[in-house]
Amino acid sequence: AQTVTQSQPEMSVQEAETVTLSCTYDTSESDYYLFWYKQPPSRQMILVIRQEAYKQQNATENRFSVNFQKAAKSFSLKISDSQLGDAAMYFCAYMDTSGTYKYIFGTGTRLKVLA
Amino acid sequence: DADVTQTPRNRITKTGKRIMLECSQTKGHDRMYWYRQDPGLGLRLIYYSFDVKDINKGEISDGYSVSRQAQAKFSLSLESAIPNQTALYFCATSDFDSGGINTGELFFGEGSRLTVL
């Protein structure tokens, strides 16, 4: 069975600095998607970034980028120039594309941004 | 207005009561999901539906039931609520894009916080 592990329950970063959130996963599939979702205090879940496993190029979205290491089954999120609005819970997620398209979520990392 | 709407947003109830959480969406998506969020456990899938006639159990379906009344509506019921069902519940939708590709993005409602005393 697939699993997603976020080993950092909580992280802190100084405003304007860079922080990296870790995620590892386990799967025997070769084709899948990986995601980072953000959950601010408003509790609305918002997609931050997506990576298709067949793509070697790391995804980027403005200040957010990922380091996707398929062989190591690692998918970390880098937030550059951290802003107060980045403070939130971040969830790593895996979706299999073999037919069921079910998601597996990690347990989350709470990011605090210090002014 | 939100594309995925959940009601109620917050609810406090007593053990043994029947509770229904409702979800409606205007995104036109066929796929709908109910998740439960607990601190330290992330989101876990309760039930999912790929169309009106297709309902599937997720990893933690015991104690829950669902109804897909229409493409746009997917309700979650707790027949006899118990305290360990206290959690934040999310409805979500997903679908294929115009090119027939499942982009994988889940579109979430704002969550229903349920407290069972």
PDB file of C-alpha atoms in Angstrom:
ATOM      1  CA  ALA A   1       0.000   0.000   0.000  1.00  0.00           C
ATOM      2  CA  GLN A   2       1.119   3.507  -0.699  1.00  0.00           C
ATOM      3  CA  THR A   3       2.191   5.720   2.184  1.00  0.00           C
ATOM      4  CA  VAL A   4       3.140   9.373   2.551  1.00  0.00           C
ATOM      5  CA  THR A   5       5.371  10.536   5.397  1.00  0.00           C
ATOM      6  CA  GLN A   6       5.963  14.067   6.624  1.00  0.00           C
ATOM      7  CA  SER A   7       8.529  13.809   9.380  1.00  0.00           C
ATOM      8  CA  GLN A   8       8.428  17.461  10.464  1.00  0.00           C
ATOM      9  CA  PRO A   9       5.293  18.198  12.519  1.00  0.00           C
ATOM     10  CA  GLU A  10       6.286  21.849  12.834  1.00  0.00           C
ATOM     11  CA  MET A  11       8.741  24.233  11.208  1.00  0.00           C
ATOM     12  CA  SER A  12       9.565  27.896  11.663  1.00  0.00           C
ATOM     13  CA  VAL A  13      11.053  30.389   9.243  1.00  0.00           C
ATOM     14  CA  GLN A  14      11.958  34.028   9.463  1.00  0.00           C
ATOM     15  CA  GLU A  15      10.063  36.336   7.144  1.00  0.00           C
ATOM     16  CA  ALA A  16      11.873  36.732   3.777  1.00  0.00           C
ATOM     17  CA  GLU A  17      13.932  33.583   4.392  1.00  0.00           C
ATOM     18  CA  THR A  18      13.690  30.213   2.639  1.00  0.00           C
ATOM     19  CA  VAL A  19      12.321  27.045   4.159  1.00  0.00           C
ATOM     20  CA  THR A  20      12.068  23.464   2.914  1.00  0.00           C
ATOM     21  CA  LEU A  21       9.364  21.044   3.981  1.00  0.00           C
ATOM     22  CA  SER A  22      10.109  17.350   3.593  1.00  0.00           C
ATOM     23  CA  CYS A  23       7.939  14.562   2.254  1.00  0.00           C
ATOM     24  CA  THR A  24       8.721  10.968   1.421  1.00  0.00           C
ATOM     25  CA  TYR A  25       6.396   8.409  -0.054  1.00  0.00           C
ATOM     26  CA  ASP A  26       6.310   4.764  -0.856  1.00  0.00           C
ATOM     27  CA  THR A  27       4.750   3.208  -3.919  1.00  0.00           C
ATOM     28  CA  SER A  28       5.374   0.443  -6.393  1.00  0.00           C
ATOM     29  CA  GLU A  29       3.694   2.412  -9.171  1.00  0.00           C
ATOM     30  CA  SER A  30       5.698   4.220 -11.832  1.00  0.00           C
ATOM     31  CA  ASP A  31       3.058   6.769 -12.769  1.00  0.00           C
ATOM     32  CA  TYR A  32       1.447   9.026 -10.202  1.00  0.00           C
ATOM     33  CA  TYR A  33       1.011  12.639  -9.142  1.00  0.00           C
ATOM     34  CA  LEU A  34       2.338  14.369  -6.077  1.00  0.00           C
ATOM     35  CA  PHE A  35       0.902  17.494  -4.504  1.00  0.00           C
ATOM     36  CA  TRP A  36       1.397  20.041  -1.798  1.00  0.00           C
ATOM     37  CA  TYR A  37      -1.727  21.542  -0.283  1.00  0.00           C
ATOM     38  CA  LYS A  38      -1.861  24.498   2.074  1.00  0.00           C
ATOM     39  CA  GLN A  39      -4.380  24.844   4.894  1.00  0.00           C
ATOM     40  CA  PRO A  40      -4.348  28.317   6.428  1.00  0.00           C
ATOM     41  CA  PRO A  41      -6.192  29.128   9.671  1.00  0.00           C
ATOM     42  CA  SER A  42      -9.341  29.646   7.611  1.00  0.00           C
ATOM     43  CA  ARG A  43      -9.088  25.822   7.134  1.00  0.00           C
ATOM     44  CA  GLN A  44      -9.737  25.975   3.385  1.00  0.00           C
ATOM     45  CA  MET A  45      -7.455  23.508   1.598  1.00  0.00           C
ATOM     46  CA  ILE A  46      -5.659  25.082  -1.341  1.00  0.00           C
ATOM     47  CA  LEU A  47      -3.455  23.437  -3.949  1.00  0.00           C
ATOM     48  CA  VAL A  48       0.053  24.878  -3.885  1.00  0.00           C
ATOM     49  CA  ILE A  49       1.875  22.825  -6.469  1.00  0.00           C
ATOM     50  CA  ARG A  50       1.625  19.578  -8.442  1.00  0.00           C
ATOM     51  CA  GLN A  51       4.232  17.242  -9.910  1.00  0.00           C
ATOM     52  CA  GLU A  52       3.659  14.480 -12.433  1.00  0.00           C
ATOM     53  CA  ALA A  53       5.950  11.540 -11.766  1.00  0.00           C
ATOM     54  CA  TYR A  54       6.815  11.119 -15.451  1.00  0.00           C
ATOM     55  CA  LYS A  55       8.237  14.634 -15.616  1.00  0.00           C
ATOM     56  CA  GLN A  56      11.866  15.008 -14.619  1.00  0.00           C
ATOM     57  CA  GLN A  57      11.644  18.780 -14.358  1.00  0.00           C
ATOM     58  CA  ASN A  58      10.762  20.061 -10.925  1.00  0.00           C
ATOM     59  CA  ALA A  59       7.523  22.038 -10.732  1.00  0.00           C
ATOM     60  CA  THR A  60       7.582  25.690  -9.729  1.00  0.00           C
ATOM     61  CA  GLU A  61       4.834  28.151  -8.896  1.00  0.00           C
ATOM     62  CA  ASN A  62       6.145  31.631  -8.134  1.00  0.00           C
ATOM     63  CA  ARG A  63       7.890  31.391  -4.742  1.00  0.00           C
ATOM     64  CA  PHE A  64       7.081  27.699  -4.378  1.00  0.00           C
ATOM     65  CA  SER A  65       9.174  24.952  -5.931  1.00  0.00           C
ATOM     66  CA  VAL A  66       9.676  21.266  -5.374  1.00  0.00           C
ATOM     67  CA  ASN A  67      12.654  18.948  -5.334  1.00  0.00           C
ATOM     68  CA  PHE A  68      11.334  15.708  -6.791  1.00  0.00           C
ATOM     69  CA  GLN A  69      13.650  12.747  -6.435  1.00  0.00           C
ATOM     70  CA  LYS A  70      11.784   9.801  -7.951  1.00  0.00           C
ATOM     71  CA  ALA A  71      14.352   7.140  -7.159  1.00  0.00           C
ATOM     72  CA  ALA A  72      14.578   8.276  -3.558  1.00  0.00           C
ATOM     73  CA  LYS A  73      10.802   8.754  -3.387  1.00  0.00           C
ATOM     74  CA  SER A  74      11.263  12.199  -1.993  1.00  0.00           C
ATOM     75  CA  PHE A  75       9.179  15.309  -2.712  1.00  0.00           C
ATOM     76  CA  SER A  76      10.181  18.390  -0.754  1.00  0.00           C
ATOM     77  CA  LEU A  77       8.620  21.853  -0.972  1.00  0.00           C
ATOM     78  CA  LYS A  78      10.785  24.948  -0.949  1.00  0.00           C
ATOM     79  CA  ILE A  79       9.224  28.280  -0.079  1.00  0.00           C
ATOM     80  CA  SER A  80      11.386  31.248  -0.975  1.00  0.00           C
ATOM     81  CA  ASP A  81      11.043  34.765   0.405  1.00  0.00           C
ATOM     82  CA  SER A  82       8.632  33.537   3.079  1.00  0.00           C
ATOM     83  CA  GLN A  83       5.717  35.799   3.864  1.00  0.00           C
ATOM     84  CA  LEU A  84       3.454  36.013   6.886  1.00  0.00           C
ATOM     85  CA  GLY A  85       0.632  34.695   4.720  1.00  0.00           C
ATOM     86  CA  ASP A  86       2.545  31.475   4.167  1.00  0.00           C
ATOM     87  CA  ALA A  87       1.865  30.456   7.762  1.00  0.00           C
ATOM     88  CA  ALA A  88      -0.322  27.387   7.485  1.00  0.00           C
ATOM     89  CA  MET A  89      -0.503  23.633   7.671  1.00  0.00           C
ATOM     90  CA  TYR A  90       1.066  22.014   4.611  1.00  0.00           C
ATOM     91  CA  PHE A  91       0.049  18.574   3.441  1.00  0.00           C
ATOM     92  CA  CYS A  92       1.938  16.407   1.003  1.00  0.00           C
ATOM     93  CA  ALA A  93      -0.275  14.082  -1.025  1.00  0.00           C
ATOM     94  CA  TYR A  94       0.089  11.228  -3.486  1.00  0.00           C
ATOM     95  CA  MET A  95      -2.436  10.254  -6.126  1.00  0.00           C
ATOM     96  CA  ASP A  96      -2.213   7.043  -8.056  1.00  0.00           C
ATOM     97  CA  THR A  97      -3.142   7.229 -11.730  1.00  0.00           C
ATOM     98  CA  SER A  98      -3.688   3.525 -12.247  1.00  0.00           C
ATOM     99  CA  GLY A  99      -7.463   3.869 -12.252  1.00  0.00           C
ATOM    100  CA  THR A 100      -8.829   4.654  -8.832  1.00  0.00           C
ATOM    101  CA  TYR A 101      -7.217   8.115  -8.614  1.00  0.00           C
ATOM    102  CA  LYS A 102      -7.335   7.924  -4.846  1.00  0.00           C
ATOM    103  CA  TYR A 103      -5.314  10.261  -2.716  1.00  0.00           C
ATOM    104  CA  ILE A 104      -3.034   9.470   0.209  1.00  0.00           C
ATOM    105  CA  PHE A 105      -2.242  12.431   2.457  1.00  0.00           C
ATOM    106  CA  GLY A 106       0.658  12.931   4.819  1.00  0.00           C
ATOM    107  CA  THR A 107       0.092  14.020   8.405  1.00  0.00           C
ATOM    108  CA  GLY A 108       1.022  17.635   7.719  1.00  0.00           C
ATOM    109  CA  THR A 109       3.683  20.160   8.696  1.00  0.00           C
ATOM    110  CA  ARG A 110       2.689  23.317  10.506  1.00  0.00           C
ATOM    111  CA  LEU A 111       4.730  26.258   9.230  1.00  0.00           C
ATOM    112  CA  LYS A 112       5.183  29.307  11.399  1.00  0.00           C
ATOM    113  CA  VAL A 113       6.510  32.505   9.847  1.00  0.00           C
ATOM    114  CA  LEU A 114       8.284  34.834  12.253  1.00  0.00           C
ATOM    115  CA  ALA A 115       8.195  38.586  11.666  1.00  0.00           C
TER     116      ALA A 115
ATOM    117  CA  ASP B   1     -20.091  31.966  -3.806  1.00  0.00           C
ATOM    118  CA  ALA B   2     -17.914  28.969  -3.088  1.00  0.00           C
ATOM    119  CA  ASP B   3     -17.720  26.265  -5.764  1.00  0.00           C
ATOM    120  CA  VAL B   4     -17.957  23.545  -3.105  1.00  0.00           C
ATOM    121  CA  THR B   5     -20.292  24.337  -0.239  1.00  0.00           C
ATOM    122  CA  GLN B   6     -20.599  22.394   2.978  1.00  0.00           C
ATOM    123  CA  THR B   7     -23.317  22.710   5.597  1.00  0.00           C
ATOM    124  CA  PRO B   8     -23.213  23.045   8.498  1.00  0.00           C
ATOM    125  CA  ARG B   9     -19.862  24.758   9.041  1.00  0.00           C
ATOM    126  CA  ASN B  10     -19.884  23.868  12.713  1.00  0.00           C
ATOM    127  CA  ARG B  11     -22.043  21.489  14.700  1.00  0.00           C
ATOM    128  CA  ILE B  12     -22.129  20.260  18.262  1.00  0.00           C
ATOM    129  CA  THR B  13     -24.193  17.193  18.960  1.00  0.00           C
ATOM    130  CA  LYS B  14     -24.632  14.450  21.531  1.00  0.00           C
ATOM    131  CA  THR B  15     -23.673  10.815  21.472  1.00  0.00           C
ATOM    132  CA  GLY B  16     -26.260   8.691  19.709  1.00  0.00           C
ATOM    133  CA  LYS B  17     -27.716  11.462  17.554  1.00  0.00           C
ATOM    134  CA  ARG B  18     -28.019  11.148  13.791  1.00  0.00           C
ATOM    135  CA  ILE B  19     -26.088  13.795  11.909  1.00  0.00           C
ATOM    136  CA  MET B  20     -26.006  14.665   8.220  1.00  0.00           C
ATOM    137  CA  LEU B  21     -23.307  16.771   6.620  1.00  0.00           C
ATOM    138  CA  GLU B  22     -24.213  18.101   3.226  1.00  0.00           C
ATOM    139  CA  CYS B  23     -22.068  19.033   0.276  1.00  0.00           C
ATOM    140  CA  SER B  24     -23.057  20.704  -2.954  1.00  0.00           C
ATOM    141  CA  GLN B  25     -20.871  21.799  -5.837  1.00  0.00           C
ATOM    142  CA  THR B  26     -21.239  24.033  -8.853  1.00  0.00           C
ATOM    143  CA  LYS B  27     -18.079  22.852 -10.617  1.00  0.00           C
ATOM    144  CA  GLY B  28     -19.890  20.216 -12.650  1.00  0.00           C
ATOM    145  CA  HIS B  29     -17.490  17.526 -11.453  1.00  0.00           C
ATOM    146  CA  ASP B  30     -18.469  13.885 -11.408  1.00  0.00           C
ATOM    147  CA  ARG B  31     -16.079  12.842  -8.653  1.00  0.00           C
ATOM    148  CA  MET B  32     -16.834  13.697  -5.053  1.00  0.00           C
ATOM    149  CA  TYR B  33     -15.142  12.695  -1.821  1.00  0.00           C
ATOM    150  CA  TRP B  34     -15.600  12.905   1.933  1.00  0.00           C
ATOM    151  CA  TYR B  35     -12.492  13.194   4.071  1.00  0.00           C
ATOM    152  CA  ARG B  36     -11.957  13.401   7.792  1.00  0.00           C
ATOM    153  CA  GLN B  37      -9.129  15.464   9.296  1.00  0.00           C
ATOM    154  CA  ASP B  38      -7.760  14.744  12.752  1.00  0.00           C
ATOM    155  CA  PRO B  39      -4.718  16.404  14.340  1.00  0.00           C
ATOM    156  CA  GLY B  40      -1.576  14.391  13.627  1.00  0.00           C
ATOM    157  CA  LEU B  41      -3.373  12.063  11.227  1.00  0.00           C
ATOM    158  CA  GLY B  42      -3.815  14.192   8.139  1.00  0.00           C
ATOM    159  CA  LEU B  43      -6.826  13.603   5.906  1.00  0.00           C
ATOM    160  CA  ARG B  44      -8.358  10.178   5.624  1.00  0.00           C
ATOM    161  CA  LEU B  45     -10.857   9.103   2.999  1.00  0.00           C
ATOM    162  CA  ILE B  46     -14.292   8.071   4.246  1.00  0.00           C
ATOM    163  CA  TYR B  47     -16.246   7.569   1.012  1.00  0.00           C
ATOM    164  CA  TYR B  48     -15.943   8.555  -2.603  1.00  0.00           C
ATOM    165  CA  SER B  49     -18.235   8.623  -5.606  1.00  0.00           C
ATOM    166  CA  PHE B  50     -17.226   8.778  -9.262  1.00  0.00           C
ATOM    167  CA  ASP B  51     -20.775   9.330 -10.460  1.00  0.00           C
ATOM    168  CA  VAL B  52     -24.327   9.177  -9.142  1.00  0.00           C
ATOM    169  CA  LYS B  53     -24.500   5.388  -9.354  1.00  0.00           C
ATOM    170  CA  ASP B  54     -20.996   4.727  -8.096  1.00  0.00           C
ATOM    171  CA  ILE B  55     -20.324   4.858  -4.339  1.00  0.00           C
ATOM    172  CA  ASN B  56     -17.190   3.409  -2.792  1.00  0.00           C
ATOM    173  CA  LYS B  57     -15.880   2.973   0.721  1.00  0.00           C
ATOM    174  CA  GLY B  58     -12.669   4.641   1.710  1.00  0.00           C
ATOM    175  CA  GLU B  59     -10.242   3.628   4.404  1.00  0.00           C
ATOM    176  CA  ILE B  60     -12.414   4.632   7.388  1.00  0.00           C
ATOM    177  CA  SER B  61     -16.041   4.098   6.357  1.00  0.00           C
ATOM    178  CA  ASP B  62     -17.248   2.287   9.486  1.00  0.00           C
ATOM    179  CA  GLY B  63     -19.902   4.327  11.293  1.00  0.00           C
ATOM    180  CA  TYR B  64     -20.619   6.477   8.223  1.00  0.00           C
ATOM    181  CA  SER B  65     -22.919   6.306   5.228  1.00  0.00           C
ATOM    182  CA  VAL B  66     -23.305   8.504   2.172  1.00  0.00           C
ATOM    183  CA  SER B  67     -25.889   9.448  -0.392  1.00  0.00           C
ATOM    184  CA  ARG B  68     -25.232  10.887  -3.859  1.00  0.00           C
ATOM    185  CA  GLN B  69     -28.541  12.566  -4.569  1.00  0.00           C
ATOM    186  CA  ALA B  70     -27.401  14.188  -7.798  1.00  0.00           C
ATOM    187  CA  GLN B  71     -24.189  14.985  -9.594  1.00  0.00           C
ATOM    188  CA  ALA B  72     -23.926  18.122  -7.511  1.00  0.00           C
ATOM    189  CA  LYS B  73     -24.849  16.740  -4.091  1.00  0.00           C
ATOM    190  CA  PHE B  74     -23.073  14.274  -1.839  1.00  0.00           C
ATOM    191  CA  SER B  75     -24.152  13.861   1.794  1.00  0.00           C
ATOM    192  CA  LEU B  76     -22.385  12.160   4.669  1.00  0.00           C
ATOM    193  CA  SER B  77     -24.398  10.681   7.546  1.00  0.00           C
ATOM    194  CA  LEU B  78     -23.425   9.539  10.989  1.00  0.00           C
ATOM    195  CA  GLU B  79     -26.265   7.248  12.009  1.00  0.00           C
ATOM    196  CA  SER B  80     -25.386   7.258  15.696  1.00  0.00           C
ATOM    197  CA  ALA B  81     -22.645   9.731  16.483  1.00  0.00           C
ATOM    198  CA  ILE B  82     -19.910   8.842  18.970  1.00  0.00           C
ATOM    199  CA  PRO B  83     -17.244  11.083  20.545  1.00  0.00           C
ATOM    200  CA  ASN B  84     -14.369   9.691  18.468  1.00  0.00           C
ATOM    201  CA  GLN B  85     -16.145  10.979  15.370  1.00  0.00           C
ATOM    202  CA  THR B  86     -15.330  14.486  16.563  1.00  0.00           C
ATOM    203  CA  ALA B  87     -13.282  15.888  13.677  1.00  0.00           C
ATOM    204  CA  LEU B  88     -13.119  18.306  10.780  1.00  0.00           C
ATOM    205  CA  TYR B  89     -14.878  16.888   7.737  1.00  0.00           C
ATOM    206  CA  PHE B  90     -14.121  17.933   4.186  1.00  0.00           C
ATOM    207  CA  CYS B  91     -16.007  17.411   0.987  1.00  0.00           C
ATOM    208  CA  ALA B  92     -13.954  17.604  -2.194  1.00  0.00           C
ATOM    209  CA  THR B  93     -14.431  17.241  -5.936  1.00  0.00           C
ATOM    210  CA  SER B  94     -12.180  16.421  -8.857  1.00  0.00           C
ATOM    211  CA  ASP B  95     -12.537  15.743 -12.540  1.00  0.00           C
ATOM    212  CA  PHE B  96     -10.841  15.446 -15.877  1.00  0.00           C
ATOM    213  CA  ASP B  97      -9.874  18.506 -17.827  1.00  0.00           C
ATOM    214  CA  SER B  98     -11.074  19.228 -21.362  1.00  0.00           C
ATOM    215  CA  GLY B  99      -8.281  17.071 -22.749  1.00  0.00           C
ATOM    216  CA  GLY B 100      -9.487  14.051 -20.815  1.00  0.00           C
ATOM    217  CA  ILE B 101      -6.613  14.246 -18.362  1.00  0.00           C
ATOM    218  CA  ASN B 102      -7.272  13.874 -14.671  1.00  0.00           C
ATOM    219  CA  THR B 103      -5.335  16.820 -13.349  1.00  0.00           C
ATOM    220  CA  GLY B 104      -5.616  15.354  -9.912  1.00  0.00           C
ATOM    221  CA  GLU B 105      -6.475  18.607  -8.204  1.00  0.00           C
ATOM    222  CA  LEU B 106      -8.982  18.277  -5.415  1.00  0.00           C
ATOM    223  CA  PHE B 107     -11.329  21.211  -4.854  1.00  0.00           C
ATOM    224  CA  PHE B 108     -12.322  21.400  -1.218  1.00  0.00           C
ATOM    225  CA  GLY B 109     -15.225  22.844   0.666  1.00  0.00           C
ATOM    226  CA  GLU B 110     -14.557  24.949   3.718  1.00  0.00           C
ATOM    227  CA  GLY B 111     -14.981  22.055   6.094  1.00  0.00           C
ATOM    228  CA  SER B 112     -17.569  21.060   8.681  1.00  0.00           C
ATOM    229  CA  ARG B 113     -16.313  20.921  12.240  1.00  0.00           C
ATOM    230  CA  LEU B 114     -18.274  18.316  14.164  1.00  0.00           C
ATOM    231  CA  THR B 115     -18.090  17.898  17.924  1.00  0.00           C
ATOM    232  CA  VAL B 116     -19.771  14.897  19.517  1.00  0.00           C
ATOM    233  CA  LEU B 117     -20.246  15.196  23.275  1.00  0.00           C
TER     234      LEU B 117
END
